[in-house]
Every structure is written in structure tokens, then in C-alpha cells.
Coordinates of C-alpha atoms in Angstrom, one line a residue:
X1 CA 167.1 132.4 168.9
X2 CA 165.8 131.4 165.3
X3 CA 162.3 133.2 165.9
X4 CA 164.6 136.8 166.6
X5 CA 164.7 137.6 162.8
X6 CA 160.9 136.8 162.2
X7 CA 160.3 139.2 164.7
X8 CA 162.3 142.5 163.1
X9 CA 161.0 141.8 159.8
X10 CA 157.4 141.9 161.8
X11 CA 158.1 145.3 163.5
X12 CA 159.5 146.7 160.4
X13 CA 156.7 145.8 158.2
X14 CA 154.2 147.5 161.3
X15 CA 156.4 150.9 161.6
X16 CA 156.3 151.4 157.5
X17 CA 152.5 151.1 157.3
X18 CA 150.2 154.3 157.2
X19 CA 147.8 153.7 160.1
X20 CA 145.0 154.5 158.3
X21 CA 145.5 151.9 156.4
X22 CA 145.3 149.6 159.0
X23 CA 141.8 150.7 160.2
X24 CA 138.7 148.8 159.5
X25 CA 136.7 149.9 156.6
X26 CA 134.4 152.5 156.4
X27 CA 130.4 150.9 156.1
X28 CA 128.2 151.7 153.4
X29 CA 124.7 152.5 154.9
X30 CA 122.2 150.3 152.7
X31 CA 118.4 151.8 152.0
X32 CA 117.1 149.8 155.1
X33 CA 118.9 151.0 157.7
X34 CA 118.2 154.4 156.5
X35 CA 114.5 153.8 156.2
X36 CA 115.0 152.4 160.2
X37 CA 116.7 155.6 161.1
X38 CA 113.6 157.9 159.4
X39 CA 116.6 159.0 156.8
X40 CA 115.1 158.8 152.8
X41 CA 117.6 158.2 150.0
X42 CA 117.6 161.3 147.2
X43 CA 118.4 160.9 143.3
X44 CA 121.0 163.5 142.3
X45 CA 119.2 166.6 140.9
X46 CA 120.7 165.5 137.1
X47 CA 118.6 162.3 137.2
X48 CA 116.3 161.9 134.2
X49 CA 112.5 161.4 135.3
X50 CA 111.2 157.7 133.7
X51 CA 109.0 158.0 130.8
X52 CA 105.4 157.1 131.0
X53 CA 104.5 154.1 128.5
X54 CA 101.4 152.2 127.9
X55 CA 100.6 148.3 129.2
X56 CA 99.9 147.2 126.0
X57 CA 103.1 148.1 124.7
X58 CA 105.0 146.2 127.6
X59 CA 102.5 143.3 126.9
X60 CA 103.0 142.9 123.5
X61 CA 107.3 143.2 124.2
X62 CA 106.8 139.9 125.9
X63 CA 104.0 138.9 123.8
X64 CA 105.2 139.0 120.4
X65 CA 107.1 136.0 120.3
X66 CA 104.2 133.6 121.8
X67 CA 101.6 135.4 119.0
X68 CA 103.5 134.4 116.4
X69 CA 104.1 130.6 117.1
X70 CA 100.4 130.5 118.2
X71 CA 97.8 130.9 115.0
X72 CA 95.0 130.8 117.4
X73 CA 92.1 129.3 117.7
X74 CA 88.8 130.1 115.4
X75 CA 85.6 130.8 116.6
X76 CA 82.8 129.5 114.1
X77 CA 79.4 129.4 113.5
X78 CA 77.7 126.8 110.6
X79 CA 81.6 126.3 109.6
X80 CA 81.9 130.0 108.9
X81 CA 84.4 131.9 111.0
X82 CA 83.4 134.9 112.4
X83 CA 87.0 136.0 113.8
X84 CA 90.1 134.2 116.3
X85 CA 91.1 134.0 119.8
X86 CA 94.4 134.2 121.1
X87 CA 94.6 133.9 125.1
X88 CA 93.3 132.0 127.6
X89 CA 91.3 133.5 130.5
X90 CA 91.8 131.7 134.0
X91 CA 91.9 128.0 133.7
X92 CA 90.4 128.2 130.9
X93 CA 92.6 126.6 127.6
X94 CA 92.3 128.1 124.5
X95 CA 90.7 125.8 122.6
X96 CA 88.1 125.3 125.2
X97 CA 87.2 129.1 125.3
X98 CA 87.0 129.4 121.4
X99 CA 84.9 126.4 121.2
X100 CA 82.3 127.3 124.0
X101 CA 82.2 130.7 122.5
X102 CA 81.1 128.9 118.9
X103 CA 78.2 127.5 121.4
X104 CA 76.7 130.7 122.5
X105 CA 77.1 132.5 119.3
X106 CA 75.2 129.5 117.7
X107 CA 72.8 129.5 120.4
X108 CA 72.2 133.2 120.4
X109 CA 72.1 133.0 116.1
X110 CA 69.1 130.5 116.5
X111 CA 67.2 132.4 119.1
X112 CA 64.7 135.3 118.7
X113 CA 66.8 137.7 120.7
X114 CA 67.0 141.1 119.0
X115 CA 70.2 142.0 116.9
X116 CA 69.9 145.4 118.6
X117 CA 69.8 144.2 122.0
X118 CA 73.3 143.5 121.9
X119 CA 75.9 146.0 123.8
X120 CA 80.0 146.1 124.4
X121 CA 80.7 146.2 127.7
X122 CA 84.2 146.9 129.4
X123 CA 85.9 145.1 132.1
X124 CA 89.3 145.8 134.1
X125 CA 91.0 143.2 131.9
X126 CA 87.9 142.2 129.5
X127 CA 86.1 143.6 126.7
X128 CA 82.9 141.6 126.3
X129 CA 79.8 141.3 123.7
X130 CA 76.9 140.3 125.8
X131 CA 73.0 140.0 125.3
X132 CA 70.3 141.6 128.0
X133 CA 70.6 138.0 129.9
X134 CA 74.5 136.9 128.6
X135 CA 77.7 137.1 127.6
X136 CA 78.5 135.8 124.6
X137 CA 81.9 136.6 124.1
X138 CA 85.3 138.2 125.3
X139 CA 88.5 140.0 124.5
X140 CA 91.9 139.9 126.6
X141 CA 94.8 142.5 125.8
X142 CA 96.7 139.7 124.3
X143 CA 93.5 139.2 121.5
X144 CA 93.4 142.6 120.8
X145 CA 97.7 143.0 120.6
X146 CA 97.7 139.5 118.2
X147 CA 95.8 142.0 115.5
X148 CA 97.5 144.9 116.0
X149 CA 93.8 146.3 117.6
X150 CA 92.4 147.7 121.4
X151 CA 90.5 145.6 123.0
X152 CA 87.5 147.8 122.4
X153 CA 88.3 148.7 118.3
X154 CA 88.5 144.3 118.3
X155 CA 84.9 144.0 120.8
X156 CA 83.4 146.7 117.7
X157 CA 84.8 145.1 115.1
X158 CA 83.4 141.4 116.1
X159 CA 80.5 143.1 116.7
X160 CA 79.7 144.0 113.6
X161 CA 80.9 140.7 112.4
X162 CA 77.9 139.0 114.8
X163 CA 75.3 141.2 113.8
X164 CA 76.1 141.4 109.9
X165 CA 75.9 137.5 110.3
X166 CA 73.3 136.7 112.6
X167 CA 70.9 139.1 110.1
X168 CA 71.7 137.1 107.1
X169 CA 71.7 133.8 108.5
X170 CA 68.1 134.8 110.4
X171 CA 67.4 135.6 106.8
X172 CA 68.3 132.3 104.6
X173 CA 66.1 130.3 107.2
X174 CA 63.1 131.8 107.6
X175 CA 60.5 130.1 106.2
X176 CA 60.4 132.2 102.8
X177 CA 63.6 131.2 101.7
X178 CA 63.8 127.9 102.1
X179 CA 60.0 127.6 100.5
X180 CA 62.2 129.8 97.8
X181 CA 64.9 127.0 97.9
X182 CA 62.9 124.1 97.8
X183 CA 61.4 125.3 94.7
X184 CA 64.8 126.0 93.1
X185 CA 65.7 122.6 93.5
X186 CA 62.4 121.5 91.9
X187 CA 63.2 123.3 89.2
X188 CA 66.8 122.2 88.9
X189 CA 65.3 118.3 89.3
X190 CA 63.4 119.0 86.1
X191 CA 66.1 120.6 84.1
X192 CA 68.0 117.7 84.7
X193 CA 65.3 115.2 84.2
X194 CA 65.2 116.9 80.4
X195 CA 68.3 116.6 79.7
X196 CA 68.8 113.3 80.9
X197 CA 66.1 112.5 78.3
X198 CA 68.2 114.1 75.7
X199 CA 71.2 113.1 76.7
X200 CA 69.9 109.6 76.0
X201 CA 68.2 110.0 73.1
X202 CA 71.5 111.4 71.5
X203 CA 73.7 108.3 72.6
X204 CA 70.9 106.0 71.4
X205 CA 71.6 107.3 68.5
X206 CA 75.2 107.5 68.1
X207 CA 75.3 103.7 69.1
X208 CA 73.0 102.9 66.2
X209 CA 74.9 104.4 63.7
X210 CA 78.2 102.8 64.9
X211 CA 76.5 99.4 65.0
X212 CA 75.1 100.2 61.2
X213 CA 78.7 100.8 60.5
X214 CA 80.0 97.7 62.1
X215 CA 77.4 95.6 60.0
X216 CA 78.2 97.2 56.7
X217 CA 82.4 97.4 56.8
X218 CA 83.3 94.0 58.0
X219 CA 87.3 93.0 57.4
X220 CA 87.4 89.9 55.3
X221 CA 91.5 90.1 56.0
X222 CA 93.6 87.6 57.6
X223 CA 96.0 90.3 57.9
X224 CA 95.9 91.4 61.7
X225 CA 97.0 94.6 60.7
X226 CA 94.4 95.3 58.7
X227 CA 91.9 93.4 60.8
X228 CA 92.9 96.0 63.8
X229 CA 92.7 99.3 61.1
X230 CA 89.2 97.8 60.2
X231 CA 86.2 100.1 59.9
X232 CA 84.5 97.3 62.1
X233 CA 87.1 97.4 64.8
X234 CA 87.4 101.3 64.8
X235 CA 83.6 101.5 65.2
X236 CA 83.9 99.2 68.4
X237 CA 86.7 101.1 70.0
X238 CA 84.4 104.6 69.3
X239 CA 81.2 102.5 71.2
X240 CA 83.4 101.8 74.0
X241 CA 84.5 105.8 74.5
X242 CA 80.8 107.0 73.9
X243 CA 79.7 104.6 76.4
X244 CA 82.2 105.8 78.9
X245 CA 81.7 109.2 77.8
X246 CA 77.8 109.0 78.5
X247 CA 78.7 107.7 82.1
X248 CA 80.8 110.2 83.0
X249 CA 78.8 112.9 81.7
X250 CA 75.6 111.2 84.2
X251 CA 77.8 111.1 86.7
X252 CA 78.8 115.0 86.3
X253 CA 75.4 115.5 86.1
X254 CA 74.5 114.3 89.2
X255 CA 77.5 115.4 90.8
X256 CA 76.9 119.2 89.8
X257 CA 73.0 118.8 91.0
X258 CA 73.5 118.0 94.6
X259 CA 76.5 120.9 94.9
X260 CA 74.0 122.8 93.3
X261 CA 70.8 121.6 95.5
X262 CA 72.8 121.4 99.3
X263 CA 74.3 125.4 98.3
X264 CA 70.5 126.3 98.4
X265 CA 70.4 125.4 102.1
X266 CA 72.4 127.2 104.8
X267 CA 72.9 124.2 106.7
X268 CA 74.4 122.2 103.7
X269 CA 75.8 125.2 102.4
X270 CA 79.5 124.4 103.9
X271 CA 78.7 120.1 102.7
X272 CA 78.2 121.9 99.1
X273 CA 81.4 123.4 99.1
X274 CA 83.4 120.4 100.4
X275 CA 81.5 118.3 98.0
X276 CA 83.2 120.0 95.7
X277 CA 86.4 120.7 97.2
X278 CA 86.1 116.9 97.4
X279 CA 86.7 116.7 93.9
X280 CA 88.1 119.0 92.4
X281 CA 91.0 119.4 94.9
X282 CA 91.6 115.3 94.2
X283 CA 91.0 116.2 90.3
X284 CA 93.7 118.7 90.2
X285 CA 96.1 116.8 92.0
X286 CA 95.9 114.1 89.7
X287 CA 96.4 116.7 86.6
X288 CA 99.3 117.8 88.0
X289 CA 100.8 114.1 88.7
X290 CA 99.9 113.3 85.8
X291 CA 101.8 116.1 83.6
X292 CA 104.7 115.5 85.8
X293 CA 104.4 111.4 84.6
X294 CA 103.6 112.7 81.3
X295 CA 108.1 111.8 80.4
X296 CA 107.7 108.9 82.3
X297 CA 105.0 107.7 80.5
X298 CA 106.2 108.2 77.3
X299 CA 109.5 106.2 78.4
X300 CA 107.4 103.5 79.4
X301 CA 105.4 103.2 75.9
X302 CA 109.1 103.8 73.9
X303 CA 110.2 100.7 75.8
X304 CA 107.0 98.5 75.8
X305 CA 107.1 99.4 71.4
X306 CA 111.1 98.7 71.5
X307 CA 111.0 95.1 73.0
X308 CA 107.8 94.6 72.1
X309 CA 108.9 94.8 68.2
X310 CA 112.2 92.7 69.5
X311 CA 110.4 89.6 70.7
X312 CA 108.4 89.8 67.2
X313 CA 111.7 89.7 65.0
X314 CA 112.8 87.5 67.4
X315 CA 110.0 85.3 66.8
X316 CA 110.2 85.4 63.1
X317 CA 113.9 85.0 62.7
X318 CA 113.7 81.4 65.4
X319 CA 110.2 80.5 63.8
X320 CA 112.5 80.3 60.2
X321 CA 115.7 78.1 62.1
X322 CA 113.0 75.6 63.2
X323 CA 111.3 75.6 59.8
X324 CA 114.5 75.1 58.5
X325 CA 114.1 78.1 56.2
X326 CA 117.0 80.1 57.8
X327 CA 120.1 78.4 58.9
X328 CA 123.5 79.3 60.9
X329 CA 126.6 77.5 60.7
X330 CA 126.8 75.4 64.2
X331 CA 123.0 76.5 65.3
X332 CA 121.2 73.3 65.0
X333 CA 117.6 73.6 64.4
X334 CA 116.3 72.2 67.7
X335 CA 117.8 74.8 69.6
X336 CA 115.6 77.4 67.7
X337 CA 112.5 76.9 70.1
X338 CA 114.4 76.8 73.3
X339 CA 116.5 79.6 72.5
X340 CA 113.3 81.7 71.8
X341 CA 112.1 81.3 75.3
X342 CA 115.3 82.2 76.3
X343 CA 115.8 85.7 74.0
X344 CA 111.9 86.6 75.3
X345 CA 112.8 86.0 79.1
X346 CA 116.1 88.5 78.6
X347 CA 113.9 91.4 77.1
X348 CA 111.0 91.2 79.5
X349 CA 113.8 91.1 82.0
X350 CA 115.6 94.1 80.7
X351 CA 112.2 95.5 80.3
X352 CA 111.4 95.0 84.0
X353 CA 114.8 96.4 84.9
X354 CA 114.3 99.4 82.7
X355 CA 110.8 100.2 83.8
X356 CA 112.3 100.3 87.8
X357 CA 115.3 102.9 86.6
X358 CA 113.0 105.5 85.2
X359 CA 109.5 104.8 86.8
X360 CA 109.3 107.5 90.1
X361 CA 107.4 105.6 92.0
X362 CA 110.1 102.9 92.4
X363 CA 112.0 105.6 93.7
X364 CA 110.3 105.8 97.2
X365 CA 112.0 103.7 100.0
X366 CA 108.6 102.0 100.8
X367 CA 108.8 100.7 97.2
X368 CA 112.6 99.8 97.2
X369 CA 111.6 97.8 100.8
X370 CA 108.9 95.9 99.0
X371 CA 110.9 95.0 95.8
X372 CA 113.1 93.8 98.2
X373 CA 111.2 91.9 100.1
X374 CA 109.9 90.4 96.9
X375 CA 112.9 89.7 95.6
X376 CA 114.0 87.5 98.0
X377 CA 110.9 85.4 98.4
X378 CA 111.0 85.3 94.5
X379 CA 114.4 84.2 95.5
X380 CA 114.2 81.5 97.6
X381 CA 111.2 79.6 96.5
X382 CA 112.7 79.6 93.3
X383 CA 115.8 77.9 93.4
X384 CA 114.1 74.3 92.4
X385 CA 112.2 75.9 89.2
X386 CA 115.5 77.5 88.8
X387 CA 117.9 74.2 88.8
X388 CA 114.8 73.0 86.3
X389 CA 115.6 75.6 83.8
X390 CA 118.9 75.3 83.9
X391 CA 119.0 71.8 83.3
X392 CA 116.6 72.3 80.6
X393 CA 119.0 74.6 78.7
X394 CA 122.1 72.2 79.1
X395 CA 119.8 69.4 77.7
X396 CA 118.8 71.4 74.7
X397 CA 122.2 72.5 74.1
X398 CA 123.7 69.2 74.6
X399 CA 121.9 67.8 72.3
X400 CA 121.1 64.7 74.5
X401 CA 117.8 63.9 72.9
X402 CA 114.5 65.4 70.7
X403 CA 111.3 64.6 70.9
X404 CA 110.0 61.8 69.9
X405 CA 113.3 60.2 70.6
X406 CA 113.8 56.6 71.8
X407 CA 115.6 57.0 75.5
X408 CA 116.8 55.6 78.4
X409 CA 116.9 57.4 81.6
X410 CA 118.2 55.6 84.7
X411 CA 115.1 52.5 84.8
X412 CA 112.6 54.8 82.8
X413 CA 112.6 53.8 79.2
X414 CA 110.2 55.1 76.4
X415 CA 109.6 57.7 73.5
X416 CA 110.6 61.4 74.8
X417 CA 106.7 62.8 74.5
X418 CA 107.7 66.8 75.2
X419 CA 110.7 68.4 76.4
X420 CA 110.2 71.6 79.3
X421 CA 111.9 74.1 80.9
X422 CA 110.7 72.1 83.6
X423 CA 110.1 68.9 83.0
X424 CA 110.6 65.9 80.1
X425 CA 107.7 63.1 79.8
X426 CA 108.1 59.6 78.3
X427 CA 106.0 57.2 77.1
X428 CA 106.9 54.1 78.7
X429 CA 106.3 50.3 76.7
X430 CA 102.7 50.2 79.0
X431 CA 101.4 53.8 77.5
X432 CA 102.4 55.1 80.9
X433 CA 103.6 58.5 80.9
X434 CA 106.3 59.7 83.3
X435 CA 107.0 63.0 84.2
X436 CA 111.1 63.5 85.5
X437 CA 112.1 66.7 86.4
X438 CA 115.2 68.3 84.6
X439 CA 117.4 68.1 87.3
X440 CA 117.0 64.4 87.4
X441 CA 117.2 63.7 84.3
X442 CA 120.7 65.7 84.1
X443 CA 122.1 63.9 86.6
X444 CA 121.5 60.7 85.1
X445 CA 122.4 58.5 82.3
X446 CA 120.6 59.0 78.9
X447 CA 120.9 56.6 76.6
X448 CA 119.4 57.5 73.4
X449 CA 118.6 54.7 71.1
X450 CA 117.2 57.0 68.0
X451 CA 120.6 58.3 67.7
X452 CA 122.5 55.6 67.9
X453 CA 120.5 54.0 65.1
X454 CA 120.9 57.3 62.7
X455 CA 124.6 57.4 63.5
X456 CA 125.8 53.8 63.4
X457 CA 122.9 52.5 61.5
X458 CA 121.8 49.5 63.5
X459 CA 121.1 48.7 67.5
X460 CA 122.3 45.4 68.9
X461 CA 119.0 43.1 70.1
X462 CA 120.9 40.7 72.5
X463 CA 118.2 37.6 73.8
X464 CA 119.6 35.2 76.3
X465 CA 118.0 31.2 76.6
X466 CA 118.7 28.6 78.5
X467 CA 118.6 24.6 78.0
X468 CA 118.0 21.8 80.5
X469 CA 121.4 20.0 78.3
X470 CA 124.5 21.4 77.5
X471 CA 124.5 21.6 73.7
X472 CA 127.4 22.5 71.5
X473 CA 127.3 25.8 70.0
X474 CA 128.2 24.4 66.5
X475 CA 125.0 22.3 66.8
X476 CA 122.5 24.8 67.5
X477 CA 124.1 27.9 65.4
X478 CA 122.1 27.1 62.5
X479 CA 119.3 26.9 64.0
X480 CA 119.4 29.8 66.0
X481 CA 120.6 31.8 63.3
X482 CA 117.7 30.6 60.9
X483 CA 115.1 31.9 63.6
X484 CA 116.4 34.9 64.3
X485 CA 116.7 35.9 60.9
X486 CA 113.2 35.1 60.4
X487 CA 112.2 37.2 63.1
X488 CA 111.2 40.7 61.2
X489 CA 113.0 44.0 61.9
X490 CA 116.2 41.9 62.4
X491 CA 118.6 43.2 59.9
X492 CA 120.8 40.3 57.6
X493 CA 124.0 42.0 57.8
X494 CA 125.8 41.4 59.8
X495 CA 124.8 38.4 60.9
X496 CA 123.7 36.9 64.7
X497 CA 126.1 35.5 67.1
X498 CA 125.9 33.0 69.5
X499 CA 127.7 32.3 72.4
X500 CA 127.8 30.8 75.7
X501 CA 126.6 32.7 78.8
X502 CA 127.0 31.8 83.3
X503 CA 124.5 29.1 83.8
X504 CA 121.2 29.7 85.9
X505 CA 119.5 27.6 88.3
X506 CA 120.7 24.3 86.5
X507 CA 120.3 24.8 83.4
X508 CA 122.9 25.9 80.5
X509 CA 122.8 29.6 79.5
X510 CA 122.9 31.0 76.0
X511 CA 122.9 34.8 74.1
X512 CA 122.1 35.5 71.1
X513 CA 123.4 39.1 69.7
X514 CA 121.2 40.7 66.5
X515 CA 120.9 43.6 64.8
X516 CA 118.0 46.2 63.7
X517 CA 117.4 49.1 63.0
X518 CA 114.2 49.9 64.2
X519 CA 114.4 51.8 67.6
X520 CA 110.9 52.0 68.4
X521 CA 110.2 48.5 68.4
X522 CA 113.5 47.0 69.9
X523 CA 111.8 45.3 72.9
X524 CA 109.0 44.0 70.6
X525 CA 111.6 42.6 68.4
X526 CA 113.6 41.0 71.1
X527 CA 110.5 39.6 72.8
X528 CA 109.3 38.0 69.0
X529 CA 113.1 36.6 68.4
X530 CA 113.2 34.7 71.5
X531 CA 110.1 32.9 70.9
X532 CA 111.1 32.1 67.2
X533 CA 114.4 30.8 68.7
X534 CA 112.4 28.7 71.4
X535 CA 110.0 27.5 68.6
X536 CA 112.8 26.4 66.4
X537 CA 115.0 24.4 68.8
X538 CA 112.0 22.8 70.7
X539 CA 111.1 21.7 66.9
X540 CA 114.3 19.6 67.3
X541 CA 113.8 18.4 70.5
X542 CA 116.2 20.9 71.7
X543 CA 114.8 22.3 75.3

């Protein structure tokens, strides 16, 4: 009972259809069951008839595009080209067509076949230039369409190009010419021999004159200045420049003789022109770099003259401070020499700096990588050298000690003999030199007896002694006193003192305490004091 109402709504929807609606459509007969039934289709009277239009034009349509990306490939003879190919034929590449084409034109330049003998001939697809027993070369559509030509206007016009060219080179080498040639160059070879000849005799003389000049205008002058502005010294810059002047003017010589000599030949014809090419091309290149460098350059000489002229007055105005000529409240005098160094490291620093900011070739990323590169090698096996310098300038600074100073550093003891940015040497009591690298001697304790002597005005000499018997102080102070005093470089005032020291292997310890005020000599003086004292006591059985 459910399904009743899907059935009206069926019937309905059948009775208010058209019934041609309902009827399978109509078929379309295509053109090849018309051509089965013998039936031919027929274009409506008002159909335009298609134009005629030419293969080339169709050809080059497609063509265009691959023409103008390809540049072709050149067909030449003794380096000369004759004209360009731009298709290939079969299998056969492009490159490898133009190049054996260049083989059978060379060939047929070389032989004794007649320039007359040679005929266009026309293919279904070819144009071709051939000789009674060959062809020697071939034009597509695509050749002809690449220069706006026919293939038989581009066949004429190559073939006037071959015969124009095989005429002249037949020409050049036959055996006239180069008999003609070879006397040329003769005659070239003594032109230059003469003025070689001359060309010597005129510097021989220039450098005797400057040599005449040199020996009569001598510069008696201390004055560097005027030493450098000399006659003398002007004359030997000028014999340098004529010098290099006559070798470069040889070497042109020579140069413009072979050009000359090989563009005789046909075969060396093309060498002559890249001979020249060779340098001239190379020549102007380097003009033109060089105007370009031409602001560089003069930045670079404005900065070299600046710090140049900086590190003089620099010079002058420390050279003064050491002399003690020029003096600065809280500069000492002994910092004049290391400061120096220091002021001439900044500016060839800055220089360096300023030379990589405005020099173009530092500009280049290669150059950036390798300054780089150097850099941190330069770097990294300088950090010792580096910790050197450093402590060298807290040294000098400090003050810690001069040369020529009496010292103490950790067991090395001696006369400071020179003072580095690298290392300080000292003169030990055996004449022994030792070398200790700033760092080390930073980190260690300096004691500096030639200051304490020009500050507190004496050194204390303290000698220790011992005795097999314990003696009273009281009994032996005179003694002691009297031979210590006697003892030269031991100063009166204040006077020695004696007193009692830890005893030692048995025997009864003793120390005496001086004064001098001769830093150099203090272990000499202590070494002659204890033997005076020794002398003395033993003198009163006192041992």
C-alpha cells in the first residue's frame, strides 16, 4: 500500500511528457560512414577557398625562434670566415657539418682545380657548390631563412665568397710572392739592425753625460733632504728611466718586427694579428684599470704621506722626552721609547685599515675570504707574542725596572741587559745571560735593588756564621763590627747589628745585618764581609 503513491506520481510524470521527447536521439553521420556509403561531404557555396603560401614562409614561422638562439656555426678557411651555417642535414650536428665543410674548402683552396670549374647545383631540399669530382658545400632552407636569403641567392652569394678567396689566396702563395715577402722581411731585418745601432749609440751617450754629471755635482750635505734633491741623486734616478726606457723601446722593436714579418705570410697572417691583439687588447685593459684606480691611488699616496709624516713628528717629539729635552707633567722619560713603538704600531694599523676601506680590490669576496682566513691564523698563532707585548707595556708603565737596573726575578738575579716587547735579559753574577719572556716575568716577583738604593739610600747586606762554641753576643760585637766596617762598600751609618740566629748541624748560628749602597756589588760585598768577619774572630781564637 506505501508503493500506491510512487506509482501516480510515475504515470503522471509519463502522461505530461511530449513523446518526442522521449525518443532516442537523432545520429549525426560522421565523414566515414559517408565515405563507406560512396556519399562525399560538400563545403557550403559561401566557403572562402585557402590561400596559397610559400614553404619558406611556414618554415621560417617555426623557425624564427630556434635562429635566433642559435648564432651558428662558421665555416673557415686559414682563420678567415668565408660565411655560417645554420641547420643540420641528417645525423649530421651542426658543428660537425661546418667543420668538415672548412676541410673541403681548404682542400679544394690548396689544389690545382680550376676556380671556373665550380657550378651551383639544386637539390629537392639542397642547394650545393660542387667541383667536376665533389661537393664542397651545402645550403638547407633553414640556412638560407637565418639570412633573410633563398637557398639559391645564399649558394651565389658563397660562391662568389669561394672564388674571390680562393683567387687571392692562390695568389699570396705562389712562389712570387712569397720570394716578394721574404725579401721584405730582409729588408725590414736591416732597417731594424740600423736603428738598433743608433738606438745604442744615442743611450751610450745619454749615460755618459749623466755619469759626467754625477761626478761633477756631488752633495757634500748631511741634510737628507738635500742629499735626495742632489744633482748626483737626480742624475741616477734619470739613468735608471733611460735604461728602462731603452728596454722597452728594444722590446717594441722587436715586438713590431715579427707582427710586421708573420703579416707578410698568409699562413702567419691570422698569428700576426693575434700577436697583436695579444697585446694590445691586454694593454688597453690595463689603461682603463688603471684610470679607474687613478682615485684610488691617489687615496693610497694621501695616506702613506699623512702617517708617514705622523710617525716622523712622532719620532721627534718621543726622541726629545727621552733626551730629556721635552718634558710632560706625569710622562716619565722611560716610557718615551716604548710609547713610540706603540704610537707607530696604531698608525700603520689605521693605515692598514684605511688602505682595505678604500682599496677595490679588497672589495671582492675572494679577497674578504682570504683576509679572513688570514686573520684568524694571524690570530691564533699570535696570542703568545701577544701576552708578550702586553706584559711588556705593563712593565714599562709600571715602572718596575730600567735597564741596567739591579733585579730580582723569582731565582734569576742580575743587571736588566735590554728590555722587549718580547722579552727582558739579565746578566747573571756568572756573565750568563737569561732571556725570560714578559709574561713570566709579570707574573712574578721583581725585586729591584737599584731603586731601593736611590729611594731609601742604602740596601741591607745580611751574612750569617756559625761557631763550634756558644759565644756571648757582647763578646764578639766588637769584633764583628770592626770587620765589617772594614769591609769596603759597607756604609758607617748606621751601624751593623748582630744577633743570634737557629743553630745548624751543631754548631751556634750568627747574622750579621750591614748596610751599602752599592747595588751592583752587593753579593761581592757580602761574600768579602764574611771572610773579614771569619778572619777577625779566628784571629782571637774564636771558631
Amino acid at each position: 500500500m506505501r508503493s500506491i503513491p510512487f506509482i501516480l506520481l510515475l504515470l503522471l510524470t509519463v502522461t505530461l511528457c511530449p513523446v518526442g521527447s522521449m525518443a532516442a536521439p537523432e545520429r549525426v553521420p560522421d565523414a566515414a560512414s559517408l565515405e563507406a556509403s560512396g556519399e562525399k561531404l560538400q563545403a557550403p557555396d559561401d566557403f572562402p577557398l585557402p590561400e596559397r603560401i610559400d614553404d619558406r614562409e611556414v618554415i621560417r614561422a617555426f623557425s624564427d625562434s630556434l635562429v635566433q638562439q642559435q648564432r651558428g656555426a662558421p665555416v673557415t678557411v686559414n682563420n678567415h670566415e668565408l660565411f655560417r651555417l645554420y641547420d643540420t642535414i641528417g645525423d649530421i650536428t651542426l658543428e660537425r657539418r661546418a667543420e668538415k665543410t672548412s676541410e673541403r674548402l681548404n682542400d679544394f683552396f690548396r689544389s690545382r682545380i680550376p676556380i671556373d670549374s665550380l657550378s651551383i647545383v639544386e637539390g629537392h631540399k639542397l642547394t650545393a657548390i660542387r667541383t667536376p669530382d665533389n661537393i664542397i658545400t651545402a645550403f638547407s632552407d633553414l640556412d638560407a631563412i637565418a639570412q633573410q636569403l633563398t637557398r639559391r641567392e645564399l649558394a651565389e652569394e658563397a660562391f662568389g665568397t669561394i672564388a674571390l678567396q680562393t683567387g687571392k689566396f692562390r695568389e699570396e702563395t705562389s712562389g712570387r710572392n712569397i720570394l716578394f715577402s721574404l725579401l721584405k722581411s730582409l729588408a725590414l731585418l736591416l732597417a731594424l739592425s740600423v736603428v738598433w745601432h743608433y738606438m745604442n749609440i744615442l743611450f751610450t751617450f745619454i749615460d755618459g753625460w749623466i755619469q759626467k754629471l754625477r761626478l761633477h755635482h756631488k752633495a757634500d750635505s748631511d741634510n737628507k733632504l738635500l742629499q735626495l734633491l742632489a744633482p748626483d741623486h737626480l742624475a741616477s734616478i734619470f739613468s735608471w728611466m733611460m735604461r728602462l726606457l731603452e728596454l722597452f723601446l728594444k722590446i717594441l722593436l722587436i715586438y713590431a718586427y715579427l707582427a710586421t714579418v708573420l703579416s707578410f705570410f698568409p699562413w702567419t697572417r691570422d698569428l700576426s694579428t693575434n700577436l697583436l691583439s695579444f697585446v694590445l687588447q691586454p694593454a688597453g685593459k690595463l689603461l682603463q684599470e688603471f684610470f679607474s684606480f687613478l682615485p684610488s691611488l691617489v687615496v693610497v699616496i694621501f695616506l702613506f704621506t699623512v702617517v708617514r709624516y705622523l710617525g716622523k713628528f712622532s719620532d721627534v717629539v718621543f726622541i726629545n722626552i727621552a733626551r730629556g729635552e721635552l718634558k710632560f707633567v706625569g710622562f716619565e722619560q722611560e716610557w718615551a721609547e716604548p710609547t713610540r713603538k706603540i704610537v707607530k704600531i696604531v698608525l700603520y694599523l689605521l693605515l692598514s685599515f684605511l688602505l682595505l676601506a678604500s682599496l677595490p680590490i679588497f672589495n671582492s669576496p675572494p679577497s674578504l675570504i682570504i683576509l679572513v682566513m688570514f686573520g684568524i691564523t694571524f690570530s691564533l698563532s699570535a696570542v703568545p707574542s701577544m701576552k708578550n707585548v702586553l706584559s711588556s707595556v705593563m712593565l714599562n708603565y709600571t715602572g718596575s725596572f730600567r735597564k741596567g737596573d739591579q733585579i730580582a726575578i723569582g731565582n734569576v738575579r742580575g743587571e736588566v741587559v735590554s728590555k722587549g716587547l718580547l722579552v727582558t735579559k739579565i746578566r747573571n753574577r756568572k756573565n750568563e745571560v737569561v732571556i725570560l719572556p714578559n709574561r713570566d716575568v709579570i707574573g712574578s716577583k721583581i725585586i729591584n735593588y737599584t731603586e731601593s738604593v736611590q729611594k731609601n739610600g742604602h740596601l741591607s747586606v745580611e751574612v750569617p756564621f756559625y761557631l763550634f762554641r756558644h759565644v756571648k753576643i757582647e763578646e764578639i760585637r766588637e769584633k764583628v763590627a770592626e770587620a765589617t766596617l772594614g769591609t769596603d762598600g759597607i756604609m758607617l751609618d748606621p751601624k751593623p747589628v748582630l744577633r743570634r740566629i737557629a743553630d745548624r748541624n751543631g754548631k751556634y748560628g750568627y747574622l750579621v745585618k750591614a748596610n751599602t749602597g752599592q747595588a751592583r756589588d752587593i753579593e761581592a760585598i757580602a761574600s768579602r764581609m764574611e771572610q773579614h768577619i771569619r778572619e777577625r774572630l779566628l784571629a782571637d781564637n774564636i771558631n
